[in-house]
PDB file of C-alpha atoms in Angstrom:
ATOM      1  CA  UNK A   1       0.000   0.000   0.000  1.00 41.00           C
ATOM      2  CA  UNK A   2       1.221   3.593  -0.909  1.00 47.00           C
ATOM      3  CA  UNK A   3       1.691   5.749   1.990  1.00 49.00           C
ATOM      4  CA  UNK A   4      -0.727   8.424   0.461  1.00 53.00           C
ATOM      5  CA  UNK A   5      -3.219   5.279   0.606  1.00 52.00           C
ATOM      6  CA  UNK A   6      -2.055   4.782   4.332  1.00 46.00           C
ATOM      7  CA  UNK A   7      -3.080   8.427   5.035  1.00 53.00           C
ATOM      8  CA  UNK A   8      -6.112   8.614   3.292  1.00 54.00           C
ATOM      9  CA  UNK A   9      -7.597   5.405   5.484  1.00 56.00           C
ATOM     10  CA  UNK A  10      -7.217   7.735   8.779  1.00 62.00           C
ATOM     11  CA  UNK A  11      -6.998  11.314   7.457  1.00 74.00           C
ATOM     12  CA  UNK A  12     -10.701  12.992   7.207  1.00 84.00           C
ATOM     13  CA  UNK A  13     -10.703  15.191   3.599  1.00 85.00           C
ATOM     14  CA  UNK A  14      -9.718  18.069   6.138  1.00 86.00           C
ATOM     15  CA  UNK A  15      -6.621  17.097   7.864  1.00 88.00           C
ATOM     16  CA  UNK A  16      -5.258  15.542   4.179  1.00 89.00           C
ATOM     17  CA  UNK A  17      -6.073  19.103   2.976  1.00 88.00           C
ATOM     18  CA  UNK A  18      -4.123  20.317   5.918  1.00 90.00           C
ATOM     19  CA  UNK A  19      -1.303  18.007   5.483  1.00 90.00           C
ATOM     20  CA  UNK A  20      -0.645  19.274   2.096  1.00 92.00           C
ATOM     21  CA  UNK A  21      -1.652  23.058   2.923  1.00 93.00           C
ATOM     22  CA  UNK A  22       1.313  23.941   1.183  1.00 94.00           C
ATOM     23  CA  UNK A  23       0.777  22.038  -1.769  1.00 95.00           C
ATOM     24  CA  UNK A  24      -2.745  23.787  -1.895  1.00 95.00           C
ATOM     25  CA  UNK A  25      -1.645  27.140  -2.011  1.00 95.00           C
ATOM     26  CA  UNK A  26       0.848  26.677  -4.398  1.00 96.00           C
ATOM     27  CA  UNK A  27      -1.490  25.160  -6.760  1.00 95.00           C
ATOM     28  CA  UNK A  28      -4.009  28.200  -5.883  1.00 94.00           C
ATOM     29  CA  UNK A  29      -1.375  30.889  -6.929  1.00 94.00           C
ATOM     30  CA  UNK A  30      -0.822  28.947  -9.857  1.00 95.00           C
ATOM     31  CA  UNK A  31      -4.154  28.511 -11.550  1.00 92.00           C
ATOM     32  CA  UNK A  32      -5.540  31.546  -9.859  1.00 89.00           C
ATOM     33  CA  UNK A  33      -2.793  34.329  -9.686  1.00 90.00           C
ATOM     34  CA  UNK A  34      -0.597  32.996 -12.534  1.00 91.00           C
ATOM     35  CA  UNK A  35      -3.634  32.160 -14.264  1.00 89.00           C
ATOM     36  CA  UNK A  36      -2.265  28.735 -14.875  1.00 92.00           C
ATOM     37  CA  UNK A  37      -4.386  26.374 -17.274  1.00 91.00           C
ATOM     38  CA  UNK A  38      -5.339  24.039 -14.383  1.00 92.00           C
ATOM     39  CA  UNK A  39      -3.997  20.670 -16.132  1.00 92.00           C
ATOM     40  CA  UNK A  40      -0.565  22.227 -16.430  1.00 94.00           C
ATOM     41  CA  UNK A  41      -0.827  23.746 -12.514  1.00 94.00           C
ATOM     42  CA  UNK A  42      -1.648  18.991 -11.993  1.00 95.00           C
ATOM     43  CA  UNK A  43       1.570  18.489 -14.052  1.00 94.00           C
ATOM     44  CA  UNK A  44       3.707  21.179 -12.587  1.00 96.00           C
ATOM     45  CA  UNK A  45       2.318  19.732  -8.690  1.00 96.00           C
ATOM     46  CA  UNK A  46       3.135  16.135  -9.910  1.00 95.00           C
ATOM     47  CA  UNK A  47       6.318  16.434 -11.089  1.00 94.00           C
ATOM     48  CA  UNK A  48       7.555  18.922  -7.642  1.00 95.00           C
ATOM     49  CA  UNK A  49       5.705  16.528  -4.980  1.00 95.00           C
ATOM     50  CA  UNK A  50       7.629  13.428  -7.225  1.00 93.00           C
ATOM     51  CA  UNK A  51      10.663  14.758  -6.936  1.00 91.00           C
ATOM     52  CA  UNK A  52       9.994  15.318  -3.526  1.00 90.00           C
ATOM     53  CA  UNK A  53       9.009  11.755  -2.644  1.00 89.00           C
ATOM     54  CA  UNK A  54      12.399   9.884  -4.627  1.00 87.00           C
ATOM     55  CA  UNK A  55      14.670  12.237  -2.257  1.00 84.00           C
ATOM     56  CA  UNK A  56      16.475  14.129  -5.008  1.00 82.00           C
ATOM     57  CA  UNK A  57      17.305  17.011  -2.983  1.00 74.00           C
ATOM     58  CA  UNK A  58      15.745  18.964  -0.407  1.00 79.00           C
ATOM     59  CA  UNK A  59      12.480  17.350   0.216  1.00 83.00           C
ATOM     60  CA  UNK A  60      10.626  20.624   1.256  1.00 90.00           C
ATOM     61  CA  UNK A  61      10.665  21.670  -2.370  1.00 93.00           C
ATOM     62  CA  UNK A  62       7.186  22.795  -2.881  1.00 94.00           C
ATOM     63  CA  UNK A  63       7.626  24.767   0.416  1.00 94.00           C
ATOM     64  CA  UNK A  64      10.264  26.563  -1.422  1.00 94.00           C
ATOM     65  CA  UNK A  65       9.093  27.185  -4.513  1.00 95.00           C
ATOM     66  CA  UNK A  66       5.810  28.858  -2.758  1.00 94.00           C
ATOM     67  CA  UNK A  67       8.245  31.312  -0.636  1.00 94.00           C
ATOM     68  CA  UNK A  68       9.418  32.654  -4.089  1.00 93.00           C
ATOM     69  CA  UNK A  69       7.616  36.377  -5.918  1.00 92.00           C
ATOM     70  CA  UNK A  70       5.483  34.888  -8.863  1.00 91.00           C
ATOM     71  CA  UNK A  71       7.056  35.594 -11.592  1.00 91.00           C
ATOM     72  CA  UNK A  72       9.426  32.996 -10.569  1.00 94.00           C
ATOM     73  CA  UNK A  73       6.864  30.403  -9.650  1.00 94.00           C
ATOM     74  CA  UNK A  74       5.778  30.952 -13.435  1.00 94.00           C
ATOM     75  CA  UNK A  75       9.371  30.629 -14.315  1.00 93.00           C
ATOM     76  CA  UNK A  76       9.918  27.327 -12.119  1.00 95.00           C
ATOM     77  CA  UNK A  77       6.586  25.870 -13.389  1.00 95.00           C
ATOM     78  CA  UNK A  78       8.027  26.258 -16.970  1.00 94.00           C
ATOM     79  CA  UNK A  79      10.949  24.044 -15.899  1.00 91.00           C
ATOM     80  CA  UNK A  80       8.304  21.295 -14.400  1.00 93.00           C
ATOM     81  CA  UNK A  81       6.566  21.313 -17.680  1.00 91.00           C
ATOM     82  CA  UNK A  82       9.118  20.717 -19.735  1.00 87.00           C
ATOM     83  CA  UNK A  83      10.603  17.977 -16.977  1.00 86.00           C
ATOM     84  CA  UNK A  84       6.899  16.622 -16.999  1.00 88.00           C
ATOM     85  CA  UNK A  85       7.724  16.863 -21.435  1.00 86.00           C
ATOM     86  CA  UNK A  86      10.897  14.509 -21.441  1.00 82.00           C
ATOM     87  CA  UNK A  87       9.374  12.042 -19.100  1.00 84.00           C
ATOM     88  CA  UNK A  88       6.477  11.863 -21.751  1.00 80.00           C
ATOM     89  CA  UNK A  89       8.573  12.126 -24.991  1.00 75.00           C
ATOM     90  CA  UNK A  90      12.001  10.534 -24.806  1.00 66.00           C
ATOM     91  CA  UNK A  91      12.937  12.281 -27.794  1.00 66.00           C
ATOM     92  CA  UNK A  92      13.226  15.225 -26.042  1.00 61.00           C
ATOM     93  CA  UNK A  93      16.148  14.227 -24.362  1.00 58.00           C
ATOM     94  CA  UNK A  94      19.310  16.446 -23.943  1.00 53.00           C
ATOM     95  CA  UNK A  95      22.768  15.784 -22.447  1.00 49.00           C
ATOM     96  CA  UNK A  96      22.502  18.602 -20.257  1.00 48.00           C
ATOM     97  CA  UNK A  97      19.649  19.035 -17.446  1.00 48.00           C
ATOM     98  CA  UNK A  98      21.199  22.037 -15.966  1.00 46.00           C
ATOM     99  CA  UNK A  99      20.538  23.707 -19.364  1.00 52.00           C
ATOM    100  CA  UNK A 100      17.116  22.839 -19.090  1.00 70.00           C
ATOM    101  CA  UNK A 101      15.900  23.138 -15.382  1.00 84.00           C
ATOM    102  CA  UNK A 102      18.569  25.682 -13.961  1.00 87.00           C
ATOM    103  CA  UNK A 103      16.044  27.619 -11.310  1.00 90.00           C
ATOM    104  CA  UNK A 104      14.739  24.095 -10.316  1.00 90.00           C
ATOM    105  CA  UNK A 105      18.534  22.766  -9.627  1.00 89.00           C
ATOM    106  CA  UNK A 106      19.283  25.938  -7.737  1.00 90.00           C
ATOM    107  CA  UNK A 107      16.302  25.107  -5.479  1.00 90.00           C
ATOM    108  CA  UNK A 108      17.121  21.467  -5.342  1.00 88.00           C
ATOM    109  CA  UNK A 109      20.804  22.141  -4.503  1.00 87.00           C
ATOM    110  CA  UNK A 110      21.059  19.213  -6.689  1.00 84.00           C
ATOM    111  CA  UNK A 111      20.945  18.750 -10.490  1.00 82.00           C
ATOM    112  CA  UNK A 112      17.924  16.808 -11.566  1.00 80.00           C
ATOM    113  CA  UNK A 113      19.642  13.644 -13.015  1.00 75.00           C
ATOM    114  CA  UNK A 114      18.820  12.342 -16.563  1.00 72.00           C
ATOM    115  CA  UNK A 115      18.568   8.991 -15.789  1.00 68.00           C
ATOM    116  CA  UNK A 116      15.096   9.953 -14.368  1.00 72.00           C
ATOM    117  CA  UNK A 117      14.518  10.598 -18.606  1.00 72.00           C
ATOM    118  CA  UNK A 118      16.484   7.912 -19.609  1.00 73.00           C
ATOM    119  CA  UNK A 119      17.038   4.472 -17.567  1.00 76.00           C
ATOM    120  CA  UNK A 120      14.159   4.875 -15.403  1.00 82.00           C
ATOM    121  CA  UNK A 121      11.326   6.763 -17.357  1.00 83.00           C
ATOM    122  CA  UNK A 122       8.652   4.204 -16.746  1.00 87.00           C
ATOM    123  CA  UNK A 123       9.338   4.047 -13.528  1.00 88.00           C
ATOM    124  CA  UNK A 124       9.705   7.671 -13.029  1.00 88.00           C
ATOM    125  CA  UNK A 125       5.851   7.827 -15.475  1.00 90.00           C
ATOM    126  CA  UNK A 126       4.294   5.532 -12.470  1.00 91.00           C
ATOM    127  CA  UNK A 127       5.460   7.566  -9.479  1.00 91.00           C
ATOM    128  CA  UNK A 128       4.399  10.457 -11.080  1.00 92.00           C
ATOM    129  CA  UNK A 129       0.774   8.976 -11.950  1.00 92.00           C
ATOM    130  CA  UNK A 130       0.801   7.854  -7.964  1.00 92.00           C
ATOM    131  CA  UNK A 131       1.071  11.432  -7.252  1.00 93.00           C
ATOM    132  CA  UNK A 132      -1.517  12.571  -9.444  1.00 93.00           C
ATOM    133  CA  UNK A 133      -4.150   9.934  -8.249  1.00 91.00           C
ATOM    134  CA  UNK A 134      -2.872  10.279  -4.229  1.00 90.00           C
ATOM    135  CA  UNK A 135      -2.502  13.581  -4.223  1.00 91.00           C
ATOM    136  CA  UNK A 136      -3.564  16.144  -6.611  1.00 92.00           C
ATOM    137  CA  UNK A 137      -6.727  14.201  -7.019  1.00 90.00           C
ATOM    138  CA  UNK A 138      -7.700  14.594  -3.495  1.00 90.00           C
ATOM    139  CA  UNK A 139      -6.205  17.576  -1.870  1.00 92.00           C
ATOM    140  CA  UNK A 140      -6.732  19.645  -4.685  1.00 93.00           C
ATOM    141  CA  UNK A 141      -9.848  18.947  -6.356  1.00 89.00           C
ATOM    142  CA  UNK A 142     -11.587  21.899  -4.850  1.00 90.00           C
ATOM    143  CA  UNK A 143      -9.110  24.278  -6.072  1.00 91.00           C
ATOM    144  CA  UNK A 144      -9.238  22.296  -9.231  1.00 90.00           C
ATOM    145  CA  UNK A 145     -13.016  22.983  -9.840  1.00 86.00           C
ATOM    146  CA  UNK A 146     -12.784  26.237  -8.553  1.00 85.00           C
ATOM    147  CA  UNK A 147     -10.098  27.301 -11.261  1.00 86.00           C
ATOM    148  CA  UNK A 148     -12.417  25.587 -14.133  1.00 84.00           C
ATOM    149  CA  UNK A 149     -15.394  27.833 -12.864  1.00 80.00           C
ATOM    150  CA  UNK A 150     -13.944  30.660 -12.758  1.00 79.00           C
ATOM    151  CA  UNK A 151     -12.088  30.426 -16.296  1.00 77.00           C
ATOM    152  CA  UNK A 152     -15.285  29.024 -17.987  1.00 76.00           C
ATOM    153  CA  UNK A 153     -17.355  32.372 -16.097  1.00 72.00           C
ATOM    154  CA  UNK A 154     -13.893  34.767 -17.614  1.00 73.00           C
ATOM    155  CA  UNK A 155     -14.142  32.802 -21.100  1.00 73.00           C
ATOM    156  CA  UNK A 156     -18.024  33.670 -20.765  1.00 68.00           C
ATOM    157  CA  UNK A 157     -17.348  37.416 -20.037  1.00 63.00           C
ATOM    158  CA  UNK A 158     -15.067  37.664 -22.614  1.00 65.00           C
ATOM    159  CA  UNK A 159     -17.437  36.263 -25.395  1.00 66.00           C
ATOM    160  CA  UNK A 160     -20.136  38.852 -23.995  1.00 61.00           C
ATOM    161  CA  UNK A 161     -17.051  41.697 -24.083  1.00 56.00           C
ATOM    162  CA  UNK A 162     -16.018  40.698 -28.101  1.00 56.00           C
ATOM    163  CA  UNK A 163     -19.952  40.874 -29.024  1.00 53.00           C
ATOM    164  CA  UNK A 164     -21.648  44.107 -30.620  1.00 46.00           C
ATOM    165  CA  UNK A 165     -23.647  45.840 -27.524  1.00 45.00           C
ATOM    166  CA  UNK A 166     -27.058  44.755 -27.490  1.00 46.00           C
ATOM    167  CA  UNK A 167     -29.609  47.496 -29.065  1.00 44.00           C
ATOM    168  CA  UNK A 168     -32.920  48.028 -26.881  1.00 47.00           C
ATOM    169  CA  UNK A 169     -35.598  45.292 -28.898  1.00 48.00           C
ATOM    170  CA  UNK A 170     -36.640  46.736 -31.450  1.00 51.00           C
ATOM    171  CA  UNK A 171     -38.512  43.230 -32.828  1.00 44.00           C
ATOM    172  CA  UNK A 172     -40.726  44.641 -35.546  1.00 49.00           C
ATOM    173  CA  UNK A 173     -37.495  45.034 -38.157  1.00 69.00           C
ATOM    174  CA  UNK A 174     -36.629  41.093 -37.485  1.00 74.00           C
ATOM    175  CA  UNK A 175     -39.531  38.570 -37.652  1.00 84.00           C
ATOM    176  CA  UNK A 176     -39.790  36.048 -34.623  1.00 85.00           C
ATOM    177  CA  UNK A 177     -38.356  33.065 -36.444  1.00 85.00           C
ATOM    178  CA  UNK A 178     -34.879  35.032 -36.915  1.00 87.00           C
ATOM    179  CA  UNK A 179     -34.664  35.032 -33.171  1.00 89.00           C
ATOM    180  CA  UNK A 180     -36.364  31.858 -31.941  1.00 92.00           C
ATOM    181  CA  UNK A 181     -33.999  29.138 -30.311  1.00 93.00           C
ATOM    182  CA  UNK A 182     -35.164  25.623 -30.682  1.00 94.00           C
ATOM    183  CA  UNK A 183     -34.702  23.726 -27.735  1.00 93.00           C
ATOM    184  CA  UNK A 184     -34.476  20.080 -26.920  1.00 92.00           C
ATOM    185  CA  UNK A 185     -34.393  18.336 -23.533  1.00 91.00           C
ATOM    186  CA  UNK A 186     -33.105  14.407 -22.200  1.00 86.00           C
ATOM    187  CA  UNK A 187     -35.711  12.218 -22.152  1.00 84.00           C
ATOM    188  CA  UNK A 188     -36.417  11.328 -18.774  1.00 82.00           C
ATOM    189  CA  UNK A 189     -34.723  14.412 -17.717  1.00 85.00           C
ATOM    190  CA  UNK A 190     -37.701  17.209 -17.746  1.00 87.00           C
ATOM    191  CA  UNK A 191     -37.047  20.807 -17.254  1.00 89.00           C
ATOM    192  CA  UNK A 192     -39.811  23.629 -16.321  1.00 90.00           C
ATOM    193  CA  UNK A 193     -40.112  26.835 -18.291  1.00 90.00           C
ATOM    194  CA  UNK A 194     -38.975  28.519 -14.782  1.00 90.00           C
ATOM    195  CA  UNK A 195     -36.326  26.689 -14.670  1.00 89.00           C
ATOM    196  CA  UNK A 196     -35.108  27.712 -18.632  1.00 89.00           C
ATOM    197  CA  UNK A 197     -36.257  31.407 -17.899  1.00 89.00           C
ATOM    198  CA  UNK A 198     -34.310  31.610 -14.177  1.00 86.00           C
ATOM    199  CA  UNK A 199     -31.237  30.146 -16.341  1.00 83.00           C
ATOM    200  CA  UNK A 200     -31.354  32.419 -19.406  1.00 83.00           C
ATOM    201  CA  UNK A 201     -32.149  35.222 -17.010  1.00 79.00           C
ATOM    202  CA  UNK A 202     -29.378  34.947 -14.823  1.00 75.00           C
ATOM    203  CA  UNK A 203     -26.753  34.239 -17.509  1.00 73.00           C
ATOM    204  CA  UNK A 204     -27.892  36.567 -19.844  1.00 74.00           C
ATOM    205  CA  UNK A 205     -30.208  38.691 -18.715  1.00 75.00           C
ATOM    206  CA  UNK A 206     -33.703  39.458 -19.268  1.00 80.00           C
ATOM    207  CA  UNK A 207     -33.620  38.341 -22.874  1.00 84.00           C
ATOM    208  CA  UNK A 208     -36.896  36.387 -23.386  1.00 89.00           C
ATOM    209  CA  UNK A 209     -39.713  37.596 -25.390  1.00 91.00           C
ATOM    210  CA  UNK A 210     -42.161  34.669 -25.552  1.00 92.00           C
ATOM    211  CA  UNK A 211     -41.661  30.733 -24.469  1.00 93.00           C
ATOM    212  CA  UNK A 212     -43.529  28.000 -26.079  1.00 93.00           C
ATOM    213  CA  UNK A 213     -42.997  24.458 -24.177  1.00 92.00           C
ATOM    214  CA  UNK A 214     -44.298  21.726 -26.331  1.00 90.00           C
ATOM    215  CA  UNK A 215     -47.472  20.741 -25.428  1.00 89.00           C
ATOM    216  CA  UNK A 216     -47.934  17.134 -23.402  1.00 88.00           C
ATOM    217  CA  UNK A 217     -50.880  14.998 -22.216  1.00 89.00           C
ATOM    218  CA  UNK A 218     -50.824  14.384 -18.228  1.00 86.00           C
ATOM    219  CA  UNK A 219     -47.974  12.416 -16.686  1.00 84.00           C
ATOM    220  CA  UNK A 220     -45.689  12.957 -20.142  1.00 87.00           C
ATOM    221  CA  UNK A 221     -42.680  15.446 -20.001  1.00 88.00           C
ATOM    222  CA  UNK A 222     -42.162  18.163 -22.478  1.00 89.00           C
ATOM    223  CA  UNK A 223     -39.052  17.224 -25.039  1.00 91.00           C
ATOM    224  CA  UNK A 224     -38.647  20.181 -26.648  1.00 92.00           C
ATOM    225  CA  UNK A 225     -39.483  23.914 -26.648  1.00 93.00           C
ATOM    226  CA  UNK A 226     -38.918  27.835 -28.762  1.00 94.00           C
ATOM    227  CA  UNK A 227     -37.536  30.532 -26.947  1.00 93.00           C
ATOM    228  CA  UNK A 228     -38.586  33.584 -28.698  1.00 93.00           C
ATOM    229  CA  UNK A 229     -35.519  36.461 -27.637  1.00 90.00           C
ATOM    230  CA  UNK A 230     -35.558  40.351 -27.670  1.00 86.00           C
ATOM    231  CA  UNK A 231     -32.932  40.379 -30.316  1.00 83.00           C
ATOM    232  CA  UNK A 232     -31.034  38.333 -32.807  1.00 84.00           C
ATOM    233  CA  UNK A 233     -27.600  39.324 -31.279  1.00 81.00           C
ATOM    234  CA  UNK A 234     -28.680  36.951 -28.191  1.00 83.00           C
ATOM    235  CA  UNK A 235     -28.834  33.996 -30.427  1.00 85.00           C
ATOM    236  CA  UNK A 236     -25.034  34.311 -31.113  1.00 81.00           C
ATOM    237  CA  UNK A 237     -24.155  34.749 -28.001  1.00 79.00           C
ATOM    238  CA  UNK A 238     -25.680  31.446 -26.632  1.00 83.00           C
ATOM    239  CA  UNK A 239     -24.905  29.700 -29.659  1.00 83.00           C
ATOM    240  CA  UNK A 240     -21.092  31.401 -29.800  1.00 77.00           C
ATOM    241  CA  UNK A 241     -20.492  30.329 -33.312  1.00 78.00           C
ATOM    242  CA  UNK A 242     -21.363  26.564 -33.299  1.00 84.00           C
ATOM    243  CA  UNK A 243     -24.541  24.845 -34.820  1.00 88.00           C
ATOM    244  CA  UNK A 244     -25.844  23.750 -31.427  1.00 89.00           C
ATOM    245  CA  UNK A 245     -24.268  24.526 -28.299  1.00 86.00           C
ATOM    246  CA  UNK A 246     -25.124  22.537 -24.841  1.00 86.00           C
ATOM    247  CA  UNK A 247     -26.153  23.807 -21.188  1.00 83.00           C
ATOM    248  CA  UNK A 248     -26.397  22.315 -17.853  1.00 82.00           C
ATOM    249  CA  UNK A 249     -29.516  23.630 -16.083  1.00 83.00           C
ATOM    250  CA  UNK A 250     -29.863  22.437 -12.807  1.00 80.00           C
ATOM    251  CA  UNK A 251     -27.895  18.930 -13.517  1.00 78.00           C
ATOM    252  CA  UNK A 252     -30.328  18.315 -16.318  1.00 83.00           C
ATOM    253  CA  UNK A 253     -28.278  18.680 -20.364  1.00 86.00           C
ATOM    254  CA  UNK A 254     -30.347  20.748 -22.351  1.00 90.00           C
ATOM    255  CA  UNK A 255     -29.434  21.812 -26.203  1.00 92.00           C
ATOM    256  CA  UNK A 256     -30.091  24.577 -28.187  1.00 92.00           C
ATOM    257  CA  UNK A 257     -29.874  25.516 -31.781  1.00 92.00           C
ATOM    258  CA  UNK A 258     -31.344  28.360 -34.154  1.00 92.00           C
ATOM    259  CA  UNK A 259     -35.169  27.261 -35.225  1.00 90.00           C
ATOM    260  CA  UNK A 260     -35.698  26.840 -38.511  1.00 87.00           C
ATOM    261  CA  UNK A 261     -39.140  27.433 -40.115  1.00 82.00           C
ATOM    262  CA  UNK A 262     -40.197  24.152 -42.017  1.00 77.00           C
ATOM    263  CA  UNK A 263     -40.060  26.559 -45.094  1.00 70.00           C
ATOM    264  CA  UNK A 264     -36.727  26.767 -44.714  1.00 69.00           C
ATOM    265  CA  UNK A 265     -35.788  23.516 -44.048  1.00 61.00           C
TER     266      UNK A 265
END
């Protein structure tokens, strides 16, 4: 048995978070100062607690690399990824390690041999992997989804920043079927008008002109329904370029795509 497997039989999810409360905030300044894509900040963490764990070094590593100003945690994490690169990709290889990790040597006080890249690869690719699934998978998971939140919410802002500002509606120059979104739920799954309405509303406003749910006998659950907007603009900014884009809604998928008259089809 590992001895992260050891710990996580006795350790509650809030002592193993405060076992590795370094290793937390140095994945927090990572994908949330640095602004780290958070699957690099997992590779950079994997490859600092590894080296850690097979003694090369100082093994308080992380705890060093966290007392450093940012732009040399960027710097350092650069050096991880491209350590986490020649473990992955032999081919990569070169004679000289110093050349290639120099601020991670410094902090080391010891040069990061290449046999690591060389004679014991797989072996060094399955500690590594231990770390990810012992570790990073449980102490930093929160962070994790945190990070992917927040940059889906930035990428969101963003889309709604690179968009043409919305004109008051002014619905009698564009016909209703120009700005009617067709929508389609999971079977088994059923949503409520409320439910599409408090989404739309919150995430883009009040943007809804009519709603049409299709229309059921008792005990059957709508499958589809048109969304009628204020304005045409809206319908590329849900859609964001693509044919049909999906949405989460209270657990529950639901798609949408531009209607298309049967006249048109």
């Amino acid at each position: 048995m590992r001895i992260e497997d050891f710990k996580r039989l006795w350790m509650t999810q809030a002592k193993f978070n405060d076992y590795h409360a370094v290793d937390r905030a140095l994945y927090a300044i990572l994908v949330y100062d640095l602004c780290r894509d958070p699957i690099e900040g997992i590779q950079m963490m994997a490859i600092w607690i590894w080296l850690e764990s097979v003694g090369i070094g100082i093994s308080d590593l992380t705890r060093r690399i966290l007392n450093l100003p940012a732009e040399l945690i960027n710097k350092v994490g650069n050096e991880a990824l491209l350590c986490w690169a020649c473990i992955d990709n032999a081919g990569l290889l070169c004679s000289s390690p110093i050349f290639y990790f120099p601020l991670t040597n410094m902090l080391l006080t010891k040069d990061i041999p290449i046999e690591l890249f060389h004679k014991y690869r797989e072996v060094s690719i399955v500690g590594i992997n231990e770390v990810i699934n012992g570790v990073c998978a449980n102490c930093l998971k929160d962070i994790w989804d945190g990070a992917i939140a927040r940059n889906a919410y930035m990428e969101f802002l963003q889309r709604m920043a690179r968009q043409e500002q919305l004109v008051p509606p002014q619905t009698a120059e564009v016909q209703p079927d120009n700005r009617t979104l067709f929508v389609t739920f999971s079977r088994g799954y059923p949503v409520s008008e409320h439910e599409i309405r408090e989404f739309f509303t919150g995430v883009f406003g009040k943007c809804i002109e009519s709603f049409y749910m299709q229309e059921v006998n008792d005990g059957e659950n709508a499958l589809f329904a048109k969304i009628v907007l204020n304005h045409p603009s809206y319908i590329h900014l849900i859609l964001d370029g693509r044919r049909k884009a999906k949405f989460t809604i209270n657990g529950k998928h639901v798609w949408m795509r531009k209607f298309i008259p049967r006249h048109q089809r």
